[in-house]
Amino acid sequence: MRRRELIGAVAASALLPLPSVLRAQPLFRLALTPVFLDNDAAVIERLRAALAAGMERDIDLVQRRTYQEITGALLDGSVDAAWVCGYPFLQHRGQLSLLGVPVWRGQPRYQSYLIASAGDAATGLADLRGGMHAFSDPDSNSGFLVTASDLARMGETPDSFFARTIFTWGHRNVVRAVAGGLVRSGSVDGYVWEALAAVEPDLVARTRVVSRSEWLGFPPFAARRGRMADADILSLQRALLGMDRTAAGREALDLLFLDRIAEPDVRLFDGIAARMAELGQAG
Amino acid sequence: MRDGTISRIPITLRVALAMGVLMIVLGMVASQQVLRSLSRLHDDRLREIARLHVEGLSVALGPLVLHKDVWEVYDTLDRARSASDGQRMLFTVVADDRNRVLAATDPVRAPVDSNAAPFSEDASDLSGLTASGNAPQVRVRAPLLVAGRTVGQIVTEIDVGDLLAERQRVTLYLLLANAGATALLAFAGYFLVARMLKPVTVLAQHMDSAGGAPGRIPESEIPSSDTELARLLRTFNTMTGAIDARAEAEKRLAERERFVSLGRLSSSLAHEINNPLGGLLNSVDTIRTYANRPDVVQKSVELLERGLVHLKDVSRAILDENRLDRGGLPLRRTDFDDLKLLFEPEAARKGQRLDWQVRADMADLASLPAAPVRQIVLNLLLNASAAAPEGGRIGLSVGPHEGGVELTITDDGRGLSAQDLDRLMSSAPVAPGGGVGLRLVHDLVAGLNGRIRHIRDGGRTSLVVFLPRAEAA
């Protein structure tokens, strides 16, 4: 029924490109993993407006608490596309295809930061043994996989190495947990940490980066492999890739501290795949 | 009655002060009551604030504590803290069912998994919460319930600095206002009472104005509105008038007393004059009969002369006693001779013996005026004669004594009555009747700055009058 409606809508839009018809289309749903400033309604709204303008239709941005919920919604078709982390993308690589990868500071990559409170003297992961550690999400590359795989290299697991680990379900929350002193250290998305440094300098100033990972593939936009040929998916991809060429898109990208959305290249995520392998997980 | 310090304060002031004190006590009691109500109100408000605060957190935290979700508990507390930034919540710690810290708004102060007992120990329950401790923050604990089961505990420090400040401010304002109102009431009470009692003040002032004598209150000072007090003041005026009239009457009476003593002597003196007259007439007959016998005539003329001289002395003494213009004459020994001359016939008439001793000389007596001293001695002698029985003894002794002259008049009568002593010794108003001469003696002695002693000893009454020597003016 949904597909029939969609086909009908596409057909209708081809015949009658009228605003009234646009409103009649079913809502396009794009899910956002809590990678970024998921608490900033203004940023979310600008992104939604830019993409809606680019796709020339109304879209809904869907937020969930965990990565797993987003990945699940994407896989079962509850949402049409999603901005996911490279790690769950690789976990479901067989079912998902890339639509685009954001470019941050000139390249489509980012780092995972190991952070501690500003006054902490730790110089590396090894110094943080026995403390409390905050992860962002068990399905986050920068917020879990990187540190977990580093520990695996040391022959440790998070539970054996740290006195206690907690999941904060958001990179910003990791920064809050470390800054507030709830935990000694945290694993956080480097892009989020840097962006927060500009948006909430007081919060970030209470933390310091202990170590940075190698450059890894930036969280991409993905859709189910089977829907890649759908017009609305293609429309989204066009809107994403063309964001830096529209005023609304430019504005949204600026708020997100991103340069643009680039054509995807799955090889960007080889680094993440390697870390997954170290944890004994297949890519 | 007039010995207490308080009782020396005028009654108008006392009543007004009592009014003021009453108002102050009233103000203090009222303030105390209001402060107590205020304190109760503040405690209720604090409990309500704490209850809402803790209940709000409890509802949100219950399930999270049940699952021991450290991050969510922290996140909830942190957001609650940020939301109430600068408001009440200062610090909150949430513990699990084993009282281990799950999370706190300040994890450095209460690290995860540490013992929460130090925080909950000195915290009070919601019901026992009070802001009266004067601490700017209170710590309250409450159990965290999920479906009726206690899954943990929440301890939170609430900032009550504003409540405290408000309470102190309200207390201060209240006390100031009450003090002001009390002062106002006290002053108003004072003025009102002072105004109401003004006629009493006027009365008191006129009671002893001009050195103890009551003075008349002018009609202008009598209030027209207050009939009771106006009546009191008018009655006082009437009484003052009566007292004046009485004093005037007494003065006239005293004036007359001067002559009364002579009046009392007159019959004796008539005898004194009459008795020699018979002898004198006989002498005249003898002269007429024996005109040719020079020796008889000579003898009769001598007799006639002595008799006439005696009569002349008696009449001069009487005249002297009644002369009103002798004020300036000094006392001399001859004055006592005159007195003896005047008094002797009276004593003789009653067969009384007279002990007459005048030992003072010119120097002792000269500084005293003659007229009042003669009046004093004559009146006391007449009283002594009246008191002494037929054939009794009367004595007068005059002698120098410690810078003055002492006159002692004694008799062997039954003594002076209390009433007579009052007349003689005190200035109190005299009851009608009785010996008026005694009051005259009292006034004359007082006028000479002298004093009178009364001695009753062995059936004899002695009245000792001491008159100090007048300073040479």
PDB file of C-alpha atoms in Angstrom, chain B residues 231-328:
ATOM      1  CA  ARG B 231     -16.812  69.925  90.198  1.00  0.00           C
ATOM      2  CA  LEU B 232     -13.768  68.699  92.082  1.00  0.00           C
ATOM      3  CA  LEU B 233     -11.840  71.863  91.269  1.00  0.00           C
ATOM      4  CA  ARG B 234     -14.771  74.125  92.195  1.00  0.00           C
ATOM      5  CA  THR B 235     -15.178  72.246  95.459  1.00  0.00           C
ATOM      6  CA  PHE B 236     -11.471  72.764  96.039  1.00  0.00           C
ATOM      7  CA  ASN B 237     -11.921  76.493  95.416  1.00  0.00           C
ATOM      8  CA  THR B 238     -14.805  76.591  97.863  1.00  0.00           C
ATOM      9  CA  MET B 239     -12.673  74.769 100.418  1.00  0.00           C
ATOM     10  CA  THR B 240      -9.794  77.155  99.815  1.00  0.00           C
ATOM     11  CA  GLY B 241     -12.168  80.037 100.473  1.00  0.00           C
ATOM     12  CA  ALA B 242     -13.361  78.388 103.688  1.00  0.00           C
ATOM     13  CA  ILE B 243      -9.758  77.864 104.796  1.00  0.00           C
ATOM     14  CA  ASP B 244      -8.942  81.503 104.076  1.00  0.00           C
ATOM     15  CA  ALA B 245     -11.981  82.649 106.023  1.00  0.00           C
ATOM     16  CA  ARG B 246     -11.016  80.407 108.902  1.00  0.00           C
ATOM     17  CA  ALA B 247      -7.448  81.668 108.918  1.00  0.00           C
ATOM     18  CA  GLU B 248      -8.777  85.215 108.947  1.00  0.00           C
ATOM     19  CA  ALA B 249     -11.078  84.376 111.843  1.00  0.00           C
ATOM     20  CA  GLU B 250      -8.195  82.801 113.742  1.00  0.00           C
ATOM     21  CA  LYS B 251      -6.093  85.868 113.167  1.00  0.00           C
ATOM     22  CA  ARG B 252      -8.830  88.118 114.553  1.00  0.00           C
ATOM     23  CA  LEU B 253      -9.313  85.717 117.431  1.00  0.00           C
ATOM     24  CA  ALA B 254      -5.607  85.839 118.283  1.00  0.00           C
ATOM     25  CA  GLU B 255      -5.745  89.602 118.192  1.00  0.00           C
ATOM     26  CA  ARG B 256      -8.541  89.536 120.693  1.00  0.00           C
ATOM     27  CA  GLU B 257      -6.773  87.087 122.935  1.00  0.00           C
ATOM     28  CA  ARG B 258      -4.309  89.804 123.787  1.00  0.00           C
ATOM     29  CA  PHE B 259      -7.116  91.580 125.629  1.00  0.00           C
ATOM     30  CA  VAL B 260      -8.717  88.474 127.004  1.00  0.00           C
ATOM     31  CA  SER B 261      -5.840  87.943 129.414  1.00  0.00           C
ATOM     32  CA  LEU B 262      -6.328  91.439 130.767  1.00  0.00           C
ATOM     33  CA  GLY B 263     -10.064  90.864 130.913  1.00  0.00           C
ATOM     34  CA  ARG B 264      -9.415  87.857 133.046  1.00  0.00           C
ATOM     35  CA  LEU B 265      -7.251  89.994 135.320  1.00  0.00           C
ATOM     36  CA  SER B 266      -9.719  92.863 135.528  1.00  0.00           C
ATOM     37  CA  SER B 267     -11.665  91.705 138.585  1.00  0.00           C
ATOM     38  CA  SER B 268      -8.424  91.077 140.535  1.00  0.00           C
ATOM     39  CA  LEU B 269      -7.139  94.424 139.397  1.00  0.00           C
ATOM     40  CA  ALA B 270     -10.420  96.080 140.424  1.00  0.00           C
ATOM     41  CA  HIS B 271      -9.841  94.673 143.897  1.00  0.00           C
ATOM     42  CA  GLU B 272      -6.245  95.849 143.748  1.00  0.00           C
ATOM     43  CA  ILE B 273      -7.448  99.333 143.008  1.00  0.00           C
ATOM     44  CA  ASN B 274     -10.461  99.191 145.286  1.00  0.00           C
ATOM     45  CA  ASN B 275      -8.661  97.876 148.360  1.00  0.00           C
ATOM     46  CA  PRO B 276      -6.237 100.800 148.748  1.00  0.00           C
ATOM     47  CA  LEU B 277      -9.019 103.220 147.937  1.00  0.00           C
ATOM     48  CA  GLY B 278     -10.696 102.493 151.321  1.00  0.00           C
ATOM     49  CA  GLY B 279      -7.354 103.183 153.111  1.00  0.00           C
ATOM     50  CA  LEU B 280      -6.834 106.279 151.044  1.00  0.00           C
ATOM     51  CA  LEU B 281     -10.302 107.630 151.876  1.00  0.00           C
ATOM     52  CA  ASN B 282      -9.630 106.885 155.554  1.00  0.00           C
ATOM     53  CA  SER B 283      -6.384 108.848 155.234  1.00  0.00           C
ATOM     54  CA  VAL B 284      -8.334 111.742 153.722  1.00  0.00           C
ATOM     55  CA  ASP B 285     -10.807 111.605 156.689  1.00  0.00           C
ATOM     56  CA  THR B 286      -7.889 111.423 159.140  1.00  0.00           C
ATOM     57  CA  ILE B 287      -6.299 114.515 157.561  1.00  0.00           C
ATOM     58  CA  ARG B 288      -9.594 116.324 157.653  1.00  0.00           C
ATOM     59  CA  THR B 289     -10.211 115.328 161.294  1.00  0.00           C
ATOM     60  CA  TYR B 290      -6.691 115.965 162.556  1.00  0.00           C
ATOM     61  CA  ALA B 291      -5.855 118.920 160.329  1.00  0.00           C
ATOM     62  CA  ASN B 292      -4.351 120.678 163.337  1.00  0.00           C
ATOM     63  CA  ARG B 293      -2.024 117.831 164.137  1.00  0.00           C
ATOM     64  CA  PRO B 294       0.878 118.058 161.783  1.00  0.00           C
ATOM     65  CA  ASP B 295       2.357 114.713 162.788  1.00  0.00           C
ATOM     66  CA  VAL B 296      -0.897 112.848 161.998  1.00  0.00           C
ATOM     67  CA  VAL B 297      -1.357 114.800 158.747  1.00  0.00           C
ATOM     68  CA  GLN B 298       2.219 114.089 157.790  1.00  0.00           C
ATOM     69  CA  LYS B 299       1.746 110.389 158.408  1.00  0.00           C
ATOM     70  CA  SER B 300      -1.596 110.282 156.545  1.00  0.00           C
ATOM     71  CA  VAL B 301      -0.147 112.145 153.547  1.00  0.00           C
ATOM     72  CA  GLU B 302       2.719 109.631 153.366  1.00  0.00           C
ATOM     73  CA  LEU B 303       0.148 106.815 153.486  1.00  0.00           C
ATOM     74  CA  LEU B 304      -1.924 108.593 150.815  1.00  0.00           C
ATOM     75  CA  GLU B 305       1.133 109.023 148.605  1.00  0.00           C
ATOM     76  CA  ARG B 306       2.155 105.345 148.855  1.00  0.00           C
ATOM     77  CA  GLY B 307      -1.396 104.292 148.007  1.00  0.00           C
ATOM     78  CA  LEU B 308      -1.596 106.640 145.029  1.00  0.00           C
ATOM     79  CA  VAL B 309       1.846 105.533 143.757  1.00  0.00           C
ATOM     80  CA  HIS B 310       0.706 101.947 143.926  1.00  0.00           C
ATOM     81  CA  LEU B 311      -2.450 102.824 142.007  1.00  0.00           C
ATOM     82  CA  LYS B 312      -0.388 104.754 139.519  1.00  0.00           C
ATOM     83  CA  ASP B 313       1.934 101.709 139.052  1.00  0.00           C
ATOM     84  CA  VAL B 314      -1.018  99.378 138.583  1.00  0.00           C
ATOM     85  CA  SER B 315      -2.712 101.630 136.057  1.00  0.00           C
ATOM     86  CA  ARG B 316       0.600 102.143 134.199  1.00  0.00           C
ATOM     87  CA  ALA B 317       1.143  98.389 134.087  1.00  0.00           C
ATOM     88  CA  ILE B 318      -2.359  97.921 132.655  1.00  0.00           C
ATOM     89  CA  LEU B 319      -1.791 100.677 130.138  1.00  0.00           C
ATOM     90  CA  ASP B 320       1.584  99.235 129.197  1.00  0.00           C
ATOM     91  CA  GLU B 321       0.036  95.837 128.692  1.00  0.00           C
ATOM     92  CA  ASN B 322      -2.512  97.307 126.303  1.00  0.00           C
ATOM     93  CA  ARG B 323      -0.271  99.727 124.490  1.00  0.00           C
ATOM     94  CA  LEU B 324      -0.124  98.694 120.846  1.00  0.00           C
ATOM     95  CA  ASP B 325       2.761 100.936 119.867  1.00  0.00           C
ATOM     96  CA  ARG B 326       5.430  99.398 122.102  1.00  0.00           C
ATOM     97  CA  GLY B 327       6.703  97.104 119.332  1.00  0.00           C
ATOM     98  CA  GLY B 328      10.202  98.525 119.303  1.00  0.00           C
TER      99      GLY B 328
END
